[in-house]
Amino acid sequence: MRLAKLGIVIPAAGQGKRMGAGYNKQFLTLMGEPMLAHTVRLFEQSSYVSEIVVVGAEADVPIIVELVHHHKFDKVKICKGGVQRQDSVRAGVQALSSAIQRIVVHDGARPLLTLEDFHRFLDETEKFKAAIMAIPVKDTIKQVHETGKVIATLTRERLRAVQTPQIFDRAILAEAHYQAVSAGYYGTDDASLLEWMGYPVQVIEGSQENIKVTTPEDLWLAERILAMREARSSTRGVGCTMEYETRSTR
Ligand SMILES: Nc1ccn([C@@H]2O[C@H](COP(=O)(O)OP(=O)(O)OP(=O)(O)O)[C@@H](O)[C@H]2O)c(=O)n1
Ligand SMILES: C[C@](O)(CO)[C@H](O)COP(=O)(O)O
């Protein structure tokens, strides 16, 4: 039973430099719709979500207003982002109404999270003040010196590739952001700010399909995953087993 009002912060104020589209990758289309629309829709559909803040770059705000209007997303507020992802999330947290005491941060650039995985994440994180989705790494990971020489091979069993969603009690997340900005500390995700303050962060198993769309190959892969899901749902109940389903690992 989930009683806390849940607010979602979607940082979408990046520039998408590694995508090389020449504009914010959030507006690139997947199955005919902007990536950001896929991301927002998931949270609009969840009955556990009361409020969604989409954080956009100042120049993109009118496009986001139009997108929200077009899709009739009625839980969404829009706010202006900052230079780094962390600045954008901080602004998003401040924009949530004071009734929101539990916050999920999810990248606009992770449009493939499913409602099933999101709700499983909520179930599994209920008792934690801070928790993140992550997946085991599949490659051997080496730490490398700037000269290119290997320093060490890390113990793979203990390594995780971190995703969003990340969920926090509001007071802790707000405090971590406040302390970090005061100290000039920057991390690439929100959990790292809590780690920096010494708070425990719980890891919950994520999904291999919950990719972050960062470079052009990711866009191609995201499109394939969505097409496969569509095919899967249209053949459900017809007795058709897709090859991928039998090989899929979470
Ligand atoms: N100042 C920033 C930078 C990033 N983000 C958001 O944080 C998420 C993860 O960032 P990333 O994938 O790195 O996106 P970009 O910063 O847009 O990409 P790049 O680093 O290639 O420019 C994205 O949804 C992005 O829009 C943000 O809200 N504000
Ligand atoms: C938060 C994040 O999605 C975890 O993987 C990621 O760190 C943000 O992406 P960035 O490319 O480091 O900004």
CSV table of C-alpha atoms and ligand atoms in Angstrom, one decimal:
chain,number,residue,atom,x,y,z
A,1,MET,CA,0.0,0.0,0.0
A,2,ARG,CA,1.6,3.3,-1.1
A,3,LEU,CA,0.3,6.3,0.9
A,4,ALA,CA,3.0,8.9,0.2
A,5,LYS,CA,2.2,11.4,-2.6
A,6,LEU,CA,4.8,10.7,-5.3
A,7,GLY,CA,6.4,13.5,-7.4
A,8,ILE,CA,8.5,12.8,-10.5
A,9,VAL,CA,11.3,15.0,-11.6
A,10,ILE,CA,12.3,14.5,-15.3
A,11,PRO,CA,15.6,16.3,-16.1
A,12,ALA,CA,15.3,17.1,-19.9
A,13,ALA,CA,17.4,20.2,-20.1
A,14,GLY,CA,20.6,18.8,-21.6
A,15,GLN,CA,21.9,19.6,-25.0
A,16,GLY,CA,22.3,16.1,-26.4
A,17,LYS,CA,25.9,16.8,-27.6
A,18,ARG,CA,26.8,13.2,-27.9
A,19,MET,CA,23.8,12.5,-30.1
A,20,GLY,CA,25.0,15.2,-32.5
A,21,ALA,CA,21.5,16.1,-33.7
A,22,GLY,CA,22.2,19.8,-33.4
A,23,TYR,CA,19.3,20.2,-31.0
A,24,ASN,CA,18.1,18.6,-27.7
A,25,LYS,CA,17.8,14.8,-28.3
A,26,GLN,CA,14.5,14.8,-26.2
A,27,PHE,CA,12.7,15.9,-29.3
A,28,LEU,CA,14.0,13.2,-31.6
A,29,THR,CA,11.2,10.8,-32.5
A,30,LEU,CA,10.8,7.2,-31.5
A,31,MET,CA,7.9,5.4,-33.3
A,32,GLY,CA,6.8,8.8,-34.5
A,33,GLU,CA,6.7,10.5,-31.1
A,34,PRO,CA,9.3,12.7,-29.3
A,35,MET,CA,11.4,10.7,-26.9
A,36,LEU,CA,10.2,13.0,-24.1
A,37,ALA,CA,6.6,12.1,-24.7
A,38,HIS,CA,7.3,8.4,-24.2
A,39,THR,CA,9.1,9.2,-20.9
A,40,VAL,CA,6.3,11.5,-19.5
A,41,ARG,CA,3.5,9.2,-20.6
A,42,LEU,CA,4.7,6.4,-18.4
A,43,PHE,CA,4.4,8.5,-15.3
A,44,GLU,CA,1.1,10.1,-16.4
A,45,GLN,CA,-0.3,6.5,-16.6
A,46,SER,CA,0.8,5.5,-13.1
A,47,SER,CA,-1.9,5.9,-10.5
A,48,TYR,CA,0.8,6.3,-7.9
A,49,VAL,CA,2.1,9.6,-9.4
A,50,SER,CA,0.5,12.9,-8.3
A,51,GLU,CA,2.8,15.4,-9.9
A,52,ILE,CA,5.4,15.5,-12.6
A,53,VAL,CA,8.0,18.3,-13.2
A,54,VAL,CA,9.6,18.3,-16.6
A,55,VAL,CA,12.8,20.4,-16.4
A,56,GLY,CA,13.7,22.0,-19.8
A,57,ALA,CA,16.3,24.3,-21.1
A,58,GLU,CA,15.0,27.9,-21.4
A,59,ALA,CA,14.9,27.8,-25.2
A,60,ASP,CA,13.0,24.5,-25.2
A,61,VAL,CA,10.3,25.5,-22.7
A,62,PRO,CA,7.8,26.6,-25.4
A,63,ILE,CA,8.3,23.2,-27.3
A,64,ILE,CA,7.7,21.3,-24.0
A,65,VAL,CA,4.6,23.4,-23.3
A,66,GLU,CA,3.3,22.4,-26.8
A,67,LEU,CA,4.2,18.7,-26.2
A,68,VAL,CA,2.4,18.6,-22.9
A,69,HIS,CA,-0.7,20.3,-24.4
A,70,HIS,CA,-0.7,18.1,-27.5
A,71,HIS,CA,-0.6,14.9,-25.4
A,72,LYS,CA,-3.0,16.2,-22.8
A,73,PHE,CA,-0.6,15.4,-20.0
A,74,ASP,CA,-2.4,16.8,-17.0
A,75,LYS,CA,0.0,16.1,-14.1
A,76,VAL,CA,2.9,18.1,-15.6
A,77,LYS,CA,4.5,21.3,-14.5
A,78,ILE,CA,7.4,22.7,-16.4
A,79,CYS,CA,10.5,24.4,-15.0
A,80,LYS,CA,13.7,25.8,-16.3
A,81,GLY,CA,16.9,23.8,-15.9
A,82,GLY,CA,20.5,24.6,-15.2
A,83,VAL,CA,24.0,24.1,-16.7
A,84,GLN,CA,24.5,20.6,-15.3
A,85,ARG,CA,22.1,17.8,-14.8
A,86,GLN,CA,22.4,18.2,-11.1
A,87,ASP,CA,21.3,21.9,-11.4
A,88,SER,CA,18.3,20.8,-13.4
A,89,VAL,CA,17.2,18.2,-10.8
A,90,ARG,CA,17.7,20.7,-8.0
A,91,ALA,CA,15.4,23.1,-9.8
A,92,GLY,CA,12.9,20.4,-10.4
A,93,VAL,CA,12.8,19.3,-6.8
A,94,GLN,CA,12.1,22.9,-5.7
A,95,ALA,CA,9.3,23.2,-8.2
A,96,LEU,CA,7.3,20.3,-6.7
A,97,SER,CA,4.5,21.3,-4.4
A,98,SER,CA,5.1,21.0,-0.7
A,99,ALA,CA,2.6,18.1,-0.3
A,100,ILE,CA,5.1,15.9,-2.2
A,101,GLN,CA,7.3,14.0,0.3
A,102,ARG,CA,8.6,11.2,-1.9
A,103,ILE,CA,10.5,12.0,-5.2
A,104,VAL,CA,11.5,9.9,-8.1
A,105,VAL,CA,14.1,11.3,-10.5
A,106,HIS,CA,14.1,9.8,-14.0
A,107,ASP,CA,16.0,11.0,-17.0
A,108,GLY,CA,14.0,12.3,-19.9
A,109,ALA,CA,16.5,10.3,-22.0
A,110,ARG,CA,15.4,7.0,-20.6
A,111,PRO,CA,12.1,6.5,-22.5
A,112,LEU,CA,12.0,2.7,-22.3
A,113,LEU,CA,11.2,2.2,-18.7
A,114,THR,CA,8.0,0.1,-18.4
A,115,LEU,CA,5.1,0.6,-16.1
A,116,GLU,CA,5.6,-2.9,-14.8
A,117,ASP,CA,9.3,-2.2,-13.9
A,118,PHE,CA,8.4,1.2,-12.4
A,119,HIS,CA,5.7,-0.3,-10.2
A,120,ARG,CA,8.0,-3.2,-9.2
A,121,PHE,CA,10.6,-0.6,-8.3
A,122,LEU,CA,8.1,1.3,-6.1
A,123,ASP,CA,7.2,-2.0,-4.3
A,124,GLU,CA,10.8,-3.0,-3.7
A,125,THR,CA,11.9,0.5,-2.5
A,126,GLU,CA,9.1,1.2,-0.1
A,127,LYS,CA,11.1,0.7,3.0
A,128,PHE,CA,14.2,2.6,1.8
A,129,LYS,CA,14.8,6.4,2.1
A,130,ALA,CA,17.0,6.3,-1.0
A,131,ALA,CA,17.2,3.6,-3.7
A,132,ILE,CA,18.3,3.3,-7.3
A,133,MET,CA,17.8,1.0,-10.3
A,134,ALA,CA,21.0,-0.6,-11.6
A,135,ILE,CA,22.0,-3.7,-13.6
A,136,PRO,CA,25.0,-6.0,-13.3
A,137,VAL,CA,27.8,-5.1,-15.9
A,138,LYS,CA,28.3,-7.6,-18.6
A,139,ASP,CA,31.9,-6.7,-19.7
A,140,THR,CA,35.1,-7.0,-17.7
A,141,ILE,CA,35.9,-3.5,-16.4
A,142,LYS,CA,39.4,-2.2,-16.2
A,143,GLN,CA,40.7,0.9,-14.5
A,144,VAL,CA,43.1,2.6,-16.9
A,145,HIS,CA,45.8,5.2,-16.5
A,146,GLU,CA,45.7,8.3,-18.7
A,147,THR,CA,48.7,6.8,-20.6
A,148,GLY,CA,46.4,3.8,-21.6
A,149,LYS,CA,48.1,1.4,-19.2
A,150,VAL,CA,45.9,-0.9,-17.2
A,151,ILE,CA,45.9,-0.1,-13.4
A,152,ALA,CA,43.5,-2.8,-12.3
A,153,THR,CA,40.7,-5.2,-13.3
A,154,LEU,CA,37.8,-4.5,-11.1
A,155,THR,CA,35.7,-7.3,-9.4
A,156,ARG,CA,32.8,-7.6,-11.8
A,157,GLU,CA,30.4,-9.2,-9.3
A,158,ARG,CA,30.4,-6.0,-7.2
A,159,LEU,CA,29.9,-3.6,-10.2
A,160,ARG,CA,26.6,-2.2,-11.3
A,161,ALA,CA,25.7,0.1,-14.2
A,162,VAL,CA,23.4,2.7,-12.7
A,163,GLN,CA,20.1,3.8,-14.2
A,164,THR,CA,17.2,5.9,-13.3
A,165,PRO,CA,14.5,5.8,-11.7
A,166,GLN,CA,16.1,6.8,-8.4
A,167,ILE,CA,13.7,7.4,-5.4
A,168,PHE,CA,14.3,9.5,-2.3
A,169,ASP,CA,12.5,10.9,0.7
A,170,ARG,CA,12.2,14.6,-0.2
A,171,ALA,CA,14.0,15.9,2.9
A,172,ILE,CA,17.1,13.8,2.2
A,173,LEU,CA,17.2,14.6,-1.5
A,174,ALA,CA,16.7,18.4,-0.9
A,175,GLU,CA,19.4,18.4,1.9
A,176,ALA,CA,21.9,16.5,-0.3
A,177,HIS,CA,21.4,18.9,-3.2
A,178,TYR,CA,21.7,21.9,-0.9
A,179,GLN,CA,24.9,20.6,0.7
A,180,ALA,CA,26.4,19.7,-2.7
A,181,VAL,CA,25.7,23.0,-4.3
A,182,SER,CA,27.1,24.8,-1.3
A,183,ALA,CA,30.3,22.8,-1.4
A,184,GLY,CA,30.5,22.9,-5.2
A,185,TYR,CA,30.3,19.1,-5.3
A,186,TYR,CA,28.9,17.6,-8.6
A,187,GLY,CA,27.9,14.0,-9.2
A,188,THR,CA,26.6,12.4,-12.4
A,189,ASP,CA,23.5,11.0,-10.6
A,190,ASP,CA,21.5,12.1,-7.5
A,191,ALA,CA,22.4,9.1,-5.4
A,192,SER,CA,26.0,10.1,-5.5
A,193,LEU,CA,25.2,13.2,-3.6
A,194,LEU,CA,23.7,11.1,-0.8
A,195,GLU,CA,26.7,8.8,-0.9
A,196,TRP,CA,28.9,11.8,-0.6
A,197,MET,CA,27.0,12.8,2.6
A,198,GLY,CA,27.3,9.3,4.0
A,199,TYR,CA,23.6,8.2,3.5
A,200,PRO,CA,22.9,4.6,2.6
A,201,VAL,CA,21.5,4.0,-0.9
A,202,GLN,CA,19.8,0.7,-1.8
A,203,VAL,CA,20.3,-0.9,-5.2
A,204,ILE,CA,17.3,-2.6,-6.9
A,205,GLU,CA,17.7,-4.7,-10.1
A,206,GLY,CA,16.9,-2.6,-13.2
A,207,SER,CA,16.2,-3.7,-16.8
A,208,GLN,CA,18.6,-4.2,-19.7
A,209,GLU,CA,16.0,-2.4,-21.8
A,210,ASN,CA,15.9,0.7,-19.7
A,211,ILE,CA,18.7,2.3,-21.8
A,212,LYS,CA,19.7,5.9,-21.7
A,213,VAL,CA,19.6,7.3,-25.3
A,214,THR,CA,22.9,9.0,-25.5
A,215,THR,CA,24.5,8.3,-29.0
A,216,PRO,CA,22.9,7.6,-32.4
A,217,GLU,CA,23.2,3.8,-31.9
A,218,ASP,CA,21.1,4.1,-28.8
A,219,LEU,CA,18.3,5.8,-30.8
A,220,TRP,CA,18.3,2.9,-33.2
A,221,LEU,CA,18.3,0.3,-30.4
A,222,ALA,CA,15.4,2.2,-28.6
A,223,GLU,CA,13.4,2.1,-31.8
A,224,ARG,CA,13.9,-1.6,-32.2
A,225,ILE,CA,13.0,-2.3,-28.6
A,226,LEU,CA,9.7,-0.3,-28.9
A,227,ALA,CA,8.9,-2.0,-32.2
A,228,MET,CA,9.5,-5.4,-30.6
A,229,ARG,CA,7.2,-4.5,-27.7
A,230,GLU,CA,4.5,-3.5,-30.1
A,231,ALA,CA,4.8,-6.7,-32.1
A,232,ARG,CA,4.8,-8.7,-28.9
A,233,SER,CA,1.6,-7.0,-27.7
A,234,SER,CA,-0.2,-7.5,-31.0
A,235,THR,CA,0.7,-11.2,-31.1
A,236,ARG,CA,-0.1,-11.8,-27.4
A,237,GLY,CA,-2.6,-14.6,-27.1
A,238,VAL,CA,-2.1,-15.8,-30.6
A,239,GLY,CA,0.3,-18.5,-29.5
A,240,CYS,CA,3.4,-16.8,-31.0
A,241,THR,CA,6.6,-16.9,-29.1
A,242,MET,CA,9.2,-14.4,-30.2
A,243,GLU,CA,12.8,-15.5,-30.2
A,244,TYR,CA,13.9,-12.5,-28.2
A,245,GLU,CA,11.5,-13.3,-25.4
A,246,THR,CA,13.1,-16.7,-24.8
A,247,ARG,CA,16.5,-15.1,-24.6
A,248,SER,CA,15.6,-11.9,-22.8
A,249,THR,CA,17.4,-11.3,-19.5
A,250,ARG,CA,16.4,-8.6,-17.0
B,1,LIG,N1,22.1,20.6,-17.8
B,1,LIG,C1,21.4,19.4,-17.9
B,1,LIG,C2,22.1,18.3,-18.5
B,1,LIG,C3,21.4,17.1,-18.6
B,1,LIG,N2,20.0,17.0,-18.3
B,1,LIG,C4,19.3,15.8,-18.5
B,1,LIG,O1,19.8,14.7,-17.8
B,1,LIG,C5,19.5,13.5,-18.5
B,1,LIG,C6,20.8,12.6,-18.7
B,1,LIG,O2,21.8,13.4,-19.3
B,1,LIG,P1,22.5,13.0,-20.7
B,1,LIG,O3,22.0,11.8,-21.3
B,1,LIG,O4,24.0,13.2,-20.5
B,1,LIG,O5,21.9,14.2,-21.7
B,1,LIG,P2,22.6,15.4,-22.3
B,1,LIG,O6,23.3,16.2,-21.2
B,1,LIG,O7,21.5,16.1,-23.1
B,1,LIG,O8,23.7,14.7,-23.3
B,1,LIG,P3,25.1,15.2,-23.6
B,1,LIG,O9,26.0,15.0,-22.4
B,1,LIG,O10,25.5,14.3,-24.8
B,1,LIG,O11,25.1,16.6,-24.1
B,1,LIG,C7,19.0,13.9,-19.9
B,1,LIG,O12,17.6,13.6,-19.9
B,1,LIG,C8,19.3,15.4,-20.0
B,1,LIG,O13,18.3,16.1,-20.7
B,1,LIG,C9,19.4,18.2,-17.7
B,1,LIG,O14,18.2,18.1,-17.4
B,1,LIG,N3,20.1,19.3,-17.6
B,2,LIG,C1,21.8,9.4,-13.9
B,2,LIG,C2,22.3,8.5,-15.0
B,2,LIG,O1,21.3,8.2,-15.9
B,2,LIG,C3,22.8,7.2,-14.4
B,2,LIG,O2,23.3,6.4,-15.4
B,2,LIG,C4,23.5,9.2,-15.7
B,2,LIG,O3,24.6,9.3,-14.8
B,2,LIG,C5,23.2,10.5,-16.2
B,2,LIG,O4,23.8,10.7,-17.4
B,2,LIG,P1,25.1,11.5,-17.7
B,2,LIG,O5,25.4,11.2,-19.1
B,2,LIG,O6,26.2,11.1,-16.8
B,2,LIG,O7,24.7,13.0,-17.5
